[in-house]
PDB file of N, CA, C and O in Angstrom:
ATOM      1  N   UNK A   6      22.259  -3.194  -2.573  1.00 86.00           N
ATOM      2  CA  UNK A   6      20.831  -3.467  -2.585  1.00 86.00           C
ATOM      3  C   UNK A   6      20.588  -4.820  -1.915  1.00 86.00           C
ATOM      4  O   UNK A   6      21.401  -5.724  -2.108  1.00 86.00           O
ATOM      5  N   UNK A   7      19.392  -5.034  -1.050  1.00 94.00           N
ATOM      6  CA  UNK A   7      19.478  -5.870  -0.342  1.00 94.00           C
ATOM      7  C   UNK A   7      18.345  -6.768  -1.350  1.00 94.00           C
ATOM      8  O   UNK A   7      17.690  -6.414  -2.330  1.00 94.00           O
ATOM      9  N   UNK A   8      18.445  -8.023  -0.653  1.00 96.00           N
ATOM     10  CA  UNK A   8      16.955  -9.323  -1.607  1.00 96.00           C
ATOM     11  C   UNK A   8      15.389  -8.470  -2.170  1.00 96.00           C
ATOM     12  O   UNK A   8      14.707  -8.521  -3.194  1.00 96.00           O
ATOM     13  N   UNK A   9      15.318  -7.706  -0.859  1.00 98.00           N
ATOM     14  CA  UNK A   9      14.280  -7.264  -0.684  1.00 98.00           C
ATOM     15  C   UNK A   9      13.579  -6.138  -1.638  1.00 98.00           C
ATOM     16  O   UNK A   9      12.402  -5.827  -1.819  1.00 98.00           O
ATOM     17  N   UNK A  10      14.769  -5.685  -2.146  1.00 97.00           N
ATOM     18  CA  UNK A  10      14.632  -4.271  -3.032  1.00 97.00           C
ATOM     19  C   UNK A  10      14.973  -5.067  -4.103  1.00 97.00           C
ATOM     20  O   UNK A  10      14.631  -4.360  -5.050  1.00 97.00           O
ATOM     21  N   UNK A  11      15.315  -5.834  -4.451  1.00 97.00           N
ATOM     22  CA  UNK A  11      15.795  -6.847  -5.923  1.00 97.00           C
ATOM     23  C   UNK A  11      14.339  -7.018  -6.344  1.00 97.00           C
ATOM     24  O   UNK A  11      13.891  -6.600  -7.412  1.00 97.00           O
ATOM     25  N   UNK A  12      13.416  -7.872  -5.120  1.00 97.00           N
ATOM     26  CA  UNK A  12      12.357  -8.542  -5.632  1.00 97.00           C
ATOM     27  C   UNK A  12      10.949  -7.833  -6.040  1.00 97.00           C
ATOM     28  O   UNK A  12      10.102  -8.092  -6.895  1.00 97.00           O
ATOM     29  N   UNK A  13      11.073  -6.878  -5.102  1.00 98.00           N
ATOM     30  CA  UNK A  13      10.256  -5.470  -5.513  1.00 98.00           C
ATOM     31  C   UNK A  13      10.416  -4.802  -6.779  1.00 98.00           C
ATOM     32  O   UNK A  13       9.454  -4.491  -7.481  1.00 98.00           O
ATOM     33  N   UNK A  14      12.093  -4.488  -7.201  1.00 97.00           N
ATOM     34  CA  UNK A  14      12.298  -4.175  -8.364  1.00 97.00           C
ATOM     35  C   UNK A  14      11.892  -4.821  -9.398  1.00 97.00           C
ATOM     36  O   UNK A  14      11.303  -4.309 -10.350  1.00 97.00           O
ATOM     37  N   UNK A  15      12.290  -6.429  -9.231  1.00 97.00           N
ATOM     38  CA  UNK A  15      11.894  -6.962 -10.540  1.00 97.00           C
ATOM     39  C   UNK A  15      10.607  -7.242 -10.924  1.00 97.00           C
ATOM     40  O   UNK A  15      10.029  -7.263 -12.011  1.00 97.00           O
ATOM     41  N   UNK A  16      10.223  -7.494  -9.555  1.00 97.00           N
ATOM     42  CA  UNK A  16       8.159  -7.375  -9.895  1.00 97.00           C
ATOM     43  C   UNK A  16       7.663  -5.753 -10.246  1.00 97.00           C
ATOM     44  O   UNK A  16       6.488  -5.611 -10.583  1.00 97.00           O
ATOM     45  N   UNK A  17       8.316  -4.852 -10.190  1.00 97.00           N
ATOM     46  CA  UNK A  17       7.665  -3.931 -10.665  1.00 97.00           C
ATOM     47  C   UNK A  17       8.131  -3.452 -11.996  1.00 97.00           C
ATOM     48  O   UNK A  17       7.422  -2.854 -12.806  1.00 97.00           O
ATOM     49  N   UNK A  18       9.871  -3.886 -12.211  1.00 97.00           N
ATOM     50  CA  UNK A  18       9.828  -3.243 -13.737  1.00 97.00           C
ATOM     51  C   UNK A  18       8.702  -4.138 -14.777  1.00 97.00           C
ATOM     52  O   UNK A  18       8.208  -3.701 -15.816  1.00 97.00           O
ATOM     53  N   UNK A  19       8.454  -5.570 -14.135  1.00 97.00           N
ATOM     54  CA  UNK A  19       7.592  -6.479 -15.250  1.00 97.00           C
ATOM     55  C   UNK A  19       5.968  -6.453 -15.113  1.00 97.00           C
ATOM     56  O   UNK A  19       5.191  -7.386 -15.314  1.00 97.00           O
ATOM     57  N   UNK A  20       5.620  -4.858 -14.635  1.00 98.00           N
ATOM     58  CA  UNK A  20       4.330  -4.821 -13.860  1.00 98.00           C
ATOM     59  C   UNK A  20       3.758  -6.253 -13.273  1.00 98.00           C
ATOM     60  O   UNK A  20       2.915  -6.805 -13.980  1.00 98.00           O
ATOM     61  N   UNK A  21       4.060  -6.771 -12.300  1.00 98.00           N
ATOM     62  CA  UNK A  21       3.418  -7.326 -11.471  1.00 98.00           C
ATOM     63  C   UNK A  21       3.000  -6.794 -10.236  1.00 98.00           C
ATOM     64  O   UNK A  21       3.768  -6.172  -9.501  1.00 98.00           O
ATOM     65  N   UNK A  22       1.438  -7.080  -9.890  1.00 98.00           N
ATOM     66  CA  UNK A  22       1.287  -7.069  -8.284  1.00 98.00           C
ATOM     67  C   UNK A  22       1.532  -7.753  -7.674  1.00 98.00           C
ATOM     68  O   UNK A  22       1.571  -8.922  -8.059  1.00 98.00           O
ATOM     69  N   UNK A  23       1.881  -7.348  -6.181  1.00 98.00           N
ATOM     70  CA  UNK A  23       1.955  -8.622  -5.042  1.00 98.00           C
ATOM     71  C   UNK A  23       1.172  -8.938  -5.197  1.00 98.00           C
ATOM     72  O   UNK A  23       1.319  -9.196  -6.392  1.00 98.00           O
ATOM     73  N   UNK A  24      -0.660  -9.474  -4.777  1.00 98.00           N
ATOM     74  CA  UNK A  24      -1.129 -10.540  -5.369  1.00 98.00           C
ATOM     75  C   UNK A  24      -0.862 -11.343  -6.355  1.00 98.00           C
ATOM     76  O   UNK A  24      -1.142 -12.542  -6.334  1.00 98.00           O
ATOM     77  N   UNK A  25      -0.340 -10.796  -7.235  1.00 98.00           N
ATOM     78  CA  UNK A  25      -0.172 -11.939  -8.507  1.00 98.00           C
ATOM     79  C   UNK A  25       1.006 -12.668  -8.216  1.00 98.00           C
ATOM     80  O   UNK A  25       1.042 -13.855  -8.537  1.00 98.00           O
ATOM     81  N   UNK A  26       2.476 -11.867  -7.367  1.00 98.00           N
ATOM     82  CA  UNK A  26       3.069 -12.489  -6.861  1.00 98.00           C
ATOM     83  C   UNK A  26       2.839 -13.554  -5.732  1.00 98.00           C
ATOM     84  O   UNK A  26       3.335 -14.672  -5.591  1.00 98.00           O
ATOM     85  N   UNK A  27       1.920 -12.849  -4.963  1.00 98.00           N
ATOM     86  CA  UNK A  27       1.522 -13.948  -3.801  1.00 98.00           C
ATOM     87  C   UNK A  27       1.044 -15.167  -4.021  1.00 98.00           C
ATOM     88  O   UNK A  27       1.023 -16.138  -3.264  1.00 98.00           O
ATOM     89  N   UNK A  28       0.549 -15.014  -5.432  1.00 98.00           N
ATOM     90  CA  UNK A  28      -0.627 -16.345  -6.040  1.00 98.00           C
ATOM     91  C   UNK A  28       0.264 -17.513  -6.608  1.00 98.00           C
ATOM     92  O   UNK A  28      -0.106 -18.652  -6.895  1.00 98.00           O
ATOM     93  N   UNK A  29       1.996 -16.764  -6.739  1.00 98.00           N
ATOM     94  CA  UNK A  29       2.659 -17.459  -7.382  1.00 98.00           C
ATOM     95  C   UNK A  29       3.148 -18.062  -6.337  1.00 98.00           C
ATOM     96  O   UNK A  29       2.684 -19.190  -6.505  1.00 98.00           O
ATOM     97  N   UNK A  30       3.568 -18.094  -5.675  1.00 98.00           N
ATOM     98  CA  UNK A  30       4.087 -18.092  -3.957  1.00 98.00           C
ATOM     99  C   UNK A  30       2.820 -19.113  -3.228  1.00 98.00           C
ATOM    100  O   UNK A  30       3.001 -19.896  -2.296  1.00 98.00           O
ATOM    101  N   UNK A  31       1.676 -18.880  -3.859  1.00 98.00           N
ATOM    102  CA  UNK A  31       1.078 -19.527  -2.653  1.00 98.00           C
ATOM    103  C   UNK A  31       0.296 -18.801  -1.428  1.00 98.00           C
ATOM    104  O   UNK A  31      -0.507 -19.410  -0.721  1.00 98.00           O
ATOM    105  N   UNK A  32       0.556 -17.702  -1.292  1.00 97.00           N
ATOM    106  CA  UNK A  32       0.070 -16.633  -0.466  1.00 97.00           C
ATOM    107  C   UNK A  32      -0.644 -15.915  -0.266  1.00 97.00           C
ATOM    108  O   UNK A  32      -1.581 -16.064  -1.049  1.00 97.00           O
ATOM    109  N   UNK A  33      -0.822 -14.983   0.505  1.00 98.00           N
ATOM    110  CA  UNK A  33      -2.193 -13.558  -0.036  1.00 98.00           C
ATOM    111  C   UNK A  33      -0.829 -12.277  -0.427  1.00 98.00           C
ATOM    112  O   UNK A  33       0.391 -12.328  -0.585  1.00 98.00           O
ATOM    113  N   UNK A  34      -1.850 -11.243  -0.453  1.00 98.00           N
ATOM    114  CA  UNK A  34      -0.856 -10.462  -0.942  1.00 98.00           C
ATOM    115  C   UNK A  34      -0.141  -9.656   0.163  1.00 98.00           C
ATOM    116  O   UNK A  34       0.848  -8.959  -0.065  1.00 98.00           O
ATOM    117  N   UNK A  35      -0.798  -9.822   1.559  1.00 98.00           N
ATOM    118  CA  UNK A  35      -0.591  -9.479   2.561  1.00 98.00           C
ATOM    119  C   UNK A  35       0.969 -10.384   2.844  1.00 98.00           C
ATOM    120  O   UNK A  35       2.076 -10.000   3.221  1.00 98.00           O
ATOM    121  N   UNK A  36       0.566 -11.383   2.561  1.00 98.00           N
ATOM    122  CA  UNK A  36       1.981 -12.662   3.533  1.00 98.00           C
ATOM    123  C   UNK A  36       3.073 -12.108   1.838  1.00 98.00           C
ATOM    124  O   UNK A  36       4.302 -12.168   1.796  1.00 98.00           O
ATOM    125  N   UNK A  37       2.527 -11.814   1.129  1.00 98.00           N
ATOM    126  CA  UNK A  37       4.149 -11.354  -0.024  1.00 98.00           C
ATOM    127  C   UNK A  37       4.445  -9.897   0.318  1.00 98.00           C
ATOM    128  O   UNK A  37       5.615  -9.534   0.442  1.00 98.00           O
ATOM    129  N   UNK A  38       3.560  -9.161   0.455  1.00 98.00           N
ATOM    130  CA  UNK A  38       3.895  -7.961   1.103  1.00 98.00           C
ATOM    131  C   UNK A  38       4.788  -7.512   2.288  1.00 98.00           C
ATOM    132  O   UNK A  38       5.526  -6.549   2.495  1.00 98.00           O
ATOM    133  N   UNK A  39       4.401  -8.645   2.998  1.00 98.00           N
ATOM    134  CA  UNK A  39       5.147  -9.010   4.370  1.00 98.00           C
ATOM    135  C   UNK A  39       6.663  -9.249   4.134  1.00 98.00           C
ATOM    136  O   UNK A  39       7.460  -8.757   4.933  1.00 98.00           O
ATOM    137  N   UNK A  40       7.059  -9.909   3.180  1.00 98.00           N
ATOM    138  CA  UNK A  40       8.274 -10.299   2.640  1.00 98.00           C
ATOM    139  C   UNK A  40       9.147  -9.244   2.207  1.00 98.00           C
ATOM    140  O   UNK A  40      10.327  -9.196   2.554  1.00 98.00           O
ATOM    141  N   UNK A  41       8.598  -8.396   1.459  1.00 97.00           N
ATOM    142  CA  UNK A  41       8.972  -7.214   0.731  1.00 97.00           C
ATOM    143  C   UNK A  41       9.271  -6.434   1.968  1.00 97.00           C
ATOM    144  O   UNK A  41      10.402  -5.956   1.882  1.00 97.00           O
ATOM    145  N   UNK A  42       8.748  -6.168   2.950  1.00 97.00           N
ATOM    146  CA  UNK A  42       8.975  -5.262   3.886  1.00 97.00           C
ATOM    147  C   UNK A  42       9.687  -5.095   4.835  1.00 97.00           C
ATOM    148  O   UNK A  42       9.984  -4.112   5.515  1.00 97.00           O
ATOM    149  N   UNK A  43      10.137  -6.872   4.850  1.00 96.00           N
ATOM    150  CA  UNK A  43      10.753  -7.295   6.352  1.00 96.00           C
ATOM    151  C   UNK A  43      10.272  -7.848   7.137  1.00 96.00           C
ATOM    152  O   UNK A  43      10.912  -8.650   7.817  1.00 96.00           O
ATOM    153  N   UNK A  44       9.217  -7.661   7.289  1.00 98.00           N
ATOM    154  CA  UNK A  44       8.224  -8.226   8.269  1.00 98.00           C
ATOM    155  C   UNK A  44       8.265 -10.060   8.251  1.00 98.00           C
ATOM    156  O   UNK A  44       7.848 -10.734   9.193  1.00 98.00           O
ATOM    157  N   UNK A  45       8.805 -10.590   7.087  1.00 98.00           N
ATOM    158  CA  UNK A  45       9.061 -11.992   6.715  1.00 98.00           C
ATOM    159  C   UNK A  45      10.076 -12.219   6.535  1.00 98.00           C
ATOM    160  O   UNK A  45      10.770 -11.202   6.527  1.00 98.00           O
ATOM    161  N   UNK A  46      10.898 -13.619   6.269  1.00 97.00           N
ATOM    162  CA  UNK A  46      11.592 -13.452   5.888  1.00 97.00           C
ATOM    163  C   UNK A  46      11.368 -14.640   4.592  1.00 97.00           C
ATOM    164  O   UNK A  46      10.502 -15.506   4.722  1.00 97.00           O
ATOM    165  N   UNK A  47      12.207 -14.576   3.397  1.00 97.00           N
ATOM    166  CA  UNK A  47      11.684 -15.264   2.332  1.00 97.00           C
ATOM    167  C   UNK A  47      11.635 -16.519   2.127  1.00 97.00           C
ATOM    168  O   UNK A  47      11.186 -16.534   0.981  1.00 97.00           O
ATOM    169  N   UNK A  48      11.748 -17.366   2.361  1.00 98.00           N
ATOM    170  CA  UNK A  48      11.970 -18.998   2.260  1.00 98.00           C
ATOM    171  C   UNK A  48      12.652 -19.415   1.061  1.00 98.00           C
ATOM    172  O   UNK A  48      12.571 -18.855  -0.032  1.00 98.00           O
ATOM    173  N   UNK A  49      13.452 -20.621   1.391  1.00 98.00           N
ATOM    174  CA  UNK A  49      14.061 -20.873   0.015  1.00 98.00           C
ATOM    175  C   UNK A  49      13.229 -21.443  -1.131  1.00 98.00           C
ATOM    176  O   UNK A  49      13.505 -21.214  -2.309  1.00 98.00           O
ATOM    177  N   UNK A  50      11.960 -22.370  -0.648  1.00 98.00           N
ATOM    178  CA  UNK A  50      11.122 -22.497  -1.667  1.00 98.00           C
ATOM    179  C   UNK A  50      10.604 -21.510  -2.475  1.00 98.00           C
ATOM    180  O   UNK A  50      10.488 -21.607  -3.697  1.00 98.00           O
ATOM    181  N   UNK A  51      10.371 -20.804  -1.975  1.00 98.00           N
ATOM    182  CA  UNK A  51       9.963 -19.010  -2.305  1.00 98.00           C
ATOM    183  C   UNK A  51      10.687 -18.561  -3.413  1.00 98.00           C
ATOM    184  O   UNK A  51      10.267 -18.344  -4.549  1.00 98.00           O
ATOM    185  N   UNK A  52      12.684 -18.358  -2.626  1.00 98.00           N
ATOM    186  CA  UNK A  52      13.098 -18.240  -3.746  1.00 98.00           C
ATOM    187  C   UNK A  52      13.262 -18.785  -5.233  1.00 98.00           C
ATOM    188  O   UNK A  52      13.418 -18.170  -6.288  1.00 98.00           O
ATOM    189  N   UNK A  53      13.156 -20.429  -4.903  1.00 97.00           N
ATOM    190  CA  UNK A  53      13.633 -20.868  -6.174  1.00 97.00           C
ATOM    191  C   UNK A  53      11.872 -20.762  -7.013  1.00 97.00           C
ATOM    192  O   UNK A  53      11.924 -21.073  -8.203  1.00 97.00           O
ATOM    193  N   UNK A  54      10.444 -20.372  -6.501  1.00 98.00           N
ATOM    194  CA  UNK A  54       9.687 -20.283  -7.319  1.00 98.00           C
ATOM    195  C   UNK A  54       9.859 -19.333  -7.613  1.00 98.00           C
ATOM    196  O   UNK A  54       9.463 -19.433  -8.775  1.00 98.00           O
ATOM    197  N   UNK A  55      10.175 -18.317  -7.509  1.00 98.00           N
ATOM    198  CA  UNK A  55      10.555 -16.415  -8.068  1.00 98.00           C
ATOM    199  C   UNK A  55      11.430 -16.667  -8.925  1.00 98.00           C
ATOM    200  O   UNK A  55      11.257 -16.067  -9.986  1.00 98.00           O
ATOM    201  N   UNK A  56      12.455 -17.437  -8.865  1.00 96.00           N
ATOM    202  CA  UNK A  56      13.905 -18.031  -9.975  1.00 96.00           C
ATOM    203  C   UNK A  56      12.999 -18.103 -11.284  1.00 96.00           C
ATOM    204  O   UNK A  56      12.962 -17.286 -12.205  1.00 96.00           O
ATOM    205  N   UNK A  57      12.116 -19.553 -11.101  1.00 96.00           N
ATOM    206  CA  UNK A  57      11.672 -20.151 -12.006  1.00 96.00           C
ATOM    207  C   UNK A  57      10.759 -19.247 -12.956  1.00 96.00           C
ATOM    208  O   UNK A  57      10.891 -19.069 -14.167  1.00 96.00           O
ATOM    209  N   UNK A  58       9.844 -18.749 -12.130  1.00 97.00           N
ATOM    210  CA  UNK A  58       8.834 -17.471 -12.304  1.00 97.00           C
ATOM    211  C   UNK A  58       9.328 -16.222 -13.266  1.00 97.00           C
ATOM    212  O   UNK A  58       8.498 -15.635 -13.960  1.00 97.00           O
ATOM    213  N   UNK A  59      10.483 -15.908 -13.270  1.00 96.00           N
ATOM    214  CA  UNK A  59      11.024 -14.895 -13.738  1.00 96.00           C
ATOM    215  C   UNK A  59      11.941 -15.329 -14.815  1.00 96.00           C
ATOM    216  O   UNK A  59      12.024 -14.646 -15.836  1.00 96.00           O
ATOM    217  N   UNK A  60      12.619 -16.382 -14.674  1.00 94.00           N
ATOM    218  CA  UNK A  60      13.401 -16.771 -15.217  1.00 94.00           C
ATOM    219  C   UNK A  60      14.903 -15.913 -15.095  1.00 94.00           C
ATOM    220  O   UNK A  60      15.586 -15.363 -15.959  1.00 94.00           O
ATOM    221  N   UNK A  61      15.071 -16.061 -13.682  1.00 95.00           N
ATOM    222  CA  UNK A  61      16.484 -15.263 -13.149  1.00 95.00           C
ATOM    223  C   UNK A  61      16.977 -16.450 -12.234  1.00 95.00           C
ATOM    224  O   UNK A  61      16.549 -17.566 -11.939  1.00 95.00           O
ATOM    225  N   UNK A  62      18.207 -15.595 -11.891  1.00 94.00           N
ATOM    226  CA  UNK A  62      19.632 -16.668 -10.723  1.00 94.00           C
ATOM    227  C   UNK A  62      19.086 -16.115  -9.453  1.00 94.00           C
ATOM    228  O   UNK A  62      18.954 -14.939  -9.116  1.00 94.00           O
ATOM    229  N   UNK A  63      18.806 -17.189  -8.836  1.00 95.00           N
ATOM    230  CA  UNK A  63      18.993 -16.573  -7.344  1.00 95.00           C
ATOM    231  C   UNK A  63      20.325 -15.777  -6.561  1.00 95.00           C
ATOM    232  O   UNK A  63      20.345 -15.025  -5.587  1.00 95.00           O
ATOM    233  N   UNK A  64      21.079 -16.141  -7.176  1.00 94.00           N
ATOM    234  CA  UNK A  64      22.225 -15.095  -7.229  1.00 94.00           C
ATOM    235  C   UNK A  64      22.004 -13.843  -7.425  1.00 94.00           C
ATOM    236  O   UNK A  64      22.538 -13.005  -6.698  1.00 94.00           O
ATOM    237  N   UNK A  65      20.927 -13.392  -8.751  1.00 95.00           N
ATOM    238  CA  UNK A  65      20.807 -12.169  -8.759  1.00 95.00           C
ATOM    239  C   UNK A  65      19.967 -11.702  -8.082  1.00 95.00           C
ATOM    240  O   UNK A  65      19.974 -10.484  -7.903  1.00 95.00           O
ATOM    241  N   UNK A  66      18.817 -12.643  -7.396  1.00 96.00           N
ATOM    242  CA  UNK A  66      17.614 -12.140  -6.566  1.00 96.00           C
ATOM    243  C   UNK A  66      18.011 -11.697  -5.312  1.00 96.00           C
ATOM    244  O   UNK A  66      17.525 -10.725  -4.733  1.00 96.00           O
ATOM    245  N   UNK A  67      19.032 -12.523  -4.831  1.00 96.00           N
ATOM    246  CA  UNK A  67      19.783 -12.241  -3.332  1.00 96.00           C
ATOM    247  C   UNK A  67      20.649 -11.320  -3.676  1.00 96.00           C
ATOM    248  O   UNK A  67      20.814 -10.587  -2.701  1.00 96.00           O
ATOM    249  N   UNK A  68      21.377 -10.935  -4.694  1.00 94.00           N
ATOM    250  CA  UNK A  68      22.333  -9.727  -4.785  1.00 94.00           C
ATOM    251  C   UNK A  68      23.519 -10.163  -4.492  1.00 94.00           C
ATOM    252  O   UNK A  68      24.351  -9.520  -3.853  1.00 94.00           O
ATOM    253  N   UNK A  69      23.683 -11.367  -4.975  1.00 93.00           N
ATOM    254  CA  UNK A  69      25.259 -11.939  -5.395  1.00 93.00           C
ATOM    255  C   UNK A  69      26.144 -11.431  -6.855  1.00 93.00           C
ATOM    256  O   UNK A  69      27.355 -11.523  -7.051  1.00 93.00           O
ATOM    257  N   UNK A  70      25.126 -10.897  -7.731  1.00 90.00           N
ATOM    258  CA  UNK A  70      25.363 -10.979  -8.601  1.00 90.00           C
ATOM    259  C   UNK A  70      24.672  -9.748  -9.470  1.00 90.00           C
ATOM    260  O   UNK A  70      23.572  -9.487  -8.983  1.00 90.00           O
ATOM    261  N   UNK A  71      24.927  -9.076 -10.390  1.00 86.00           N
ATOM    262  CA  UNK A  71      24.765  -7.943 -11.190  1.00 86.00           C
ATOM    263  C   UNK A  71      23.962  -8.423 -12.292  1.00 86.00           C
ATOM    264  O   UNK A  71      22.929  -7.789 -12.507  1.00 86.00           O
ATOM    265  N   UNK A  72      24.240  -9.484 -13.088  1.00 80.00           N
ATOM    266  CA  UNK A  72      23.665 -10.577 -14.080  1.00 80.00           C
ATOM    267  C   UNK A  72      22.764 -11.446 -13.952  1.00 80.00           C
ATOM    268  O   UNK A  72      22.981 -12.605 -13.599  1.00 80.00           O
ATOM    269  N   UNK A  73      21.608 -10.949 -14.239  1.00 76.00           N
ATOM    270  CA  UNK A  73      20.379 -11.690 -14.421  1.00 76.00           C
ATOM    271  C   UNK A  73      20.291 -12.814 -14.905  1.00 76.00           C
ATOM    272  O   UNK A  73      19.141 -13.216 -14.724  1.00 76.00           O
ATOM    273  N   UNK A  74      21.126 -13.817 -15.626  1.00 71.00           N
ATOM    274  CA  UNK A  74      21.211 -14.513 -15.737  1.00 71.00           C
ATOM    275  C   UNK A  74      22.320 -15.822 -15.194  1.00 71.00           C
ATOM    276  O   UNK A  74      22.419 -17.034 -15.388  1.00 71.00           O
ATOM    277  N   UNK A  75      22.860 -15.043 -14.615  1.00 64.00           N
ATOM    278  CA  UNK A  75      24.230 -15.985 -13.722  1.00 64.00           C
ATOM    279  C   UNK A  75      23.746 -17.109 -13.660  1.00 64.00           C
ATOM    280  O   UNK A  75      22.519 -17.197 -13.704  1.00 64.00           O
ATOM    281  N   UNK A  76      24.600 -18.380 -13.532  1.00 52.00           N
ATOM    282  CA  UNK A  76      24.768 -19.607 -13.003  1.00 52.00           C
ATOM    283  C   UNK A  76      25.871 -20.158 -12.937  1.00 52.00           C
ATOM    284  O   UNK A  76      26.237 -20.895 -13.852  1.00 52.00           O
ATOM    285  N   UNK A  77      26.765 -19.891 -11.680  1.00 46.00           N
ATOM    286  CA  UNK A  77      28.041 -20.128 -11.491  1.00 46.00           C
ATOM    287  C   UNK A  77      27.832 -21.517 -10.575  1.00 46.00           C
ATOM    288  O   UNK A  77      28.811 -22.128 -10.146  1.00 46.00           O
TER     289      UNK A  77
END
């Protein structure tokens, strides 16, 4: 599974919309949508607010890792 399908997944098992994601981000829902699709690519600020946001490893957001909570 690539970043992209991680971040989609986890915003959708915790019902979130991309807007609400985008709002977290800073964005519209268009420029988080964009991300999700490919069309972007994610920034590391990005990632570590999705980290914080969720309270996950970027390890597991990028797909280093199986464990949602990692910090190696």
């Amino acid at each position: 599974m690539n970043y992209r399908d991680i971040i989609r997944a986890v915003r959708e098992d915790r019902d979130y919309t991309q807007a609400k994601i985008g709002q977290v981000l800073n964005k519209s829902q268009q420029g988080y949508s964009h991300i999700e699709s490919g069309r972007a690519e994610l920034k590391i600020d990005d990632l570590i607010k999705l980290c914080r946001f969720y309270g996950l490893s970027a390890d597991y957001l990028i797909g280093l890792t199986n464990d949602p909570k990692s910090y190696k």
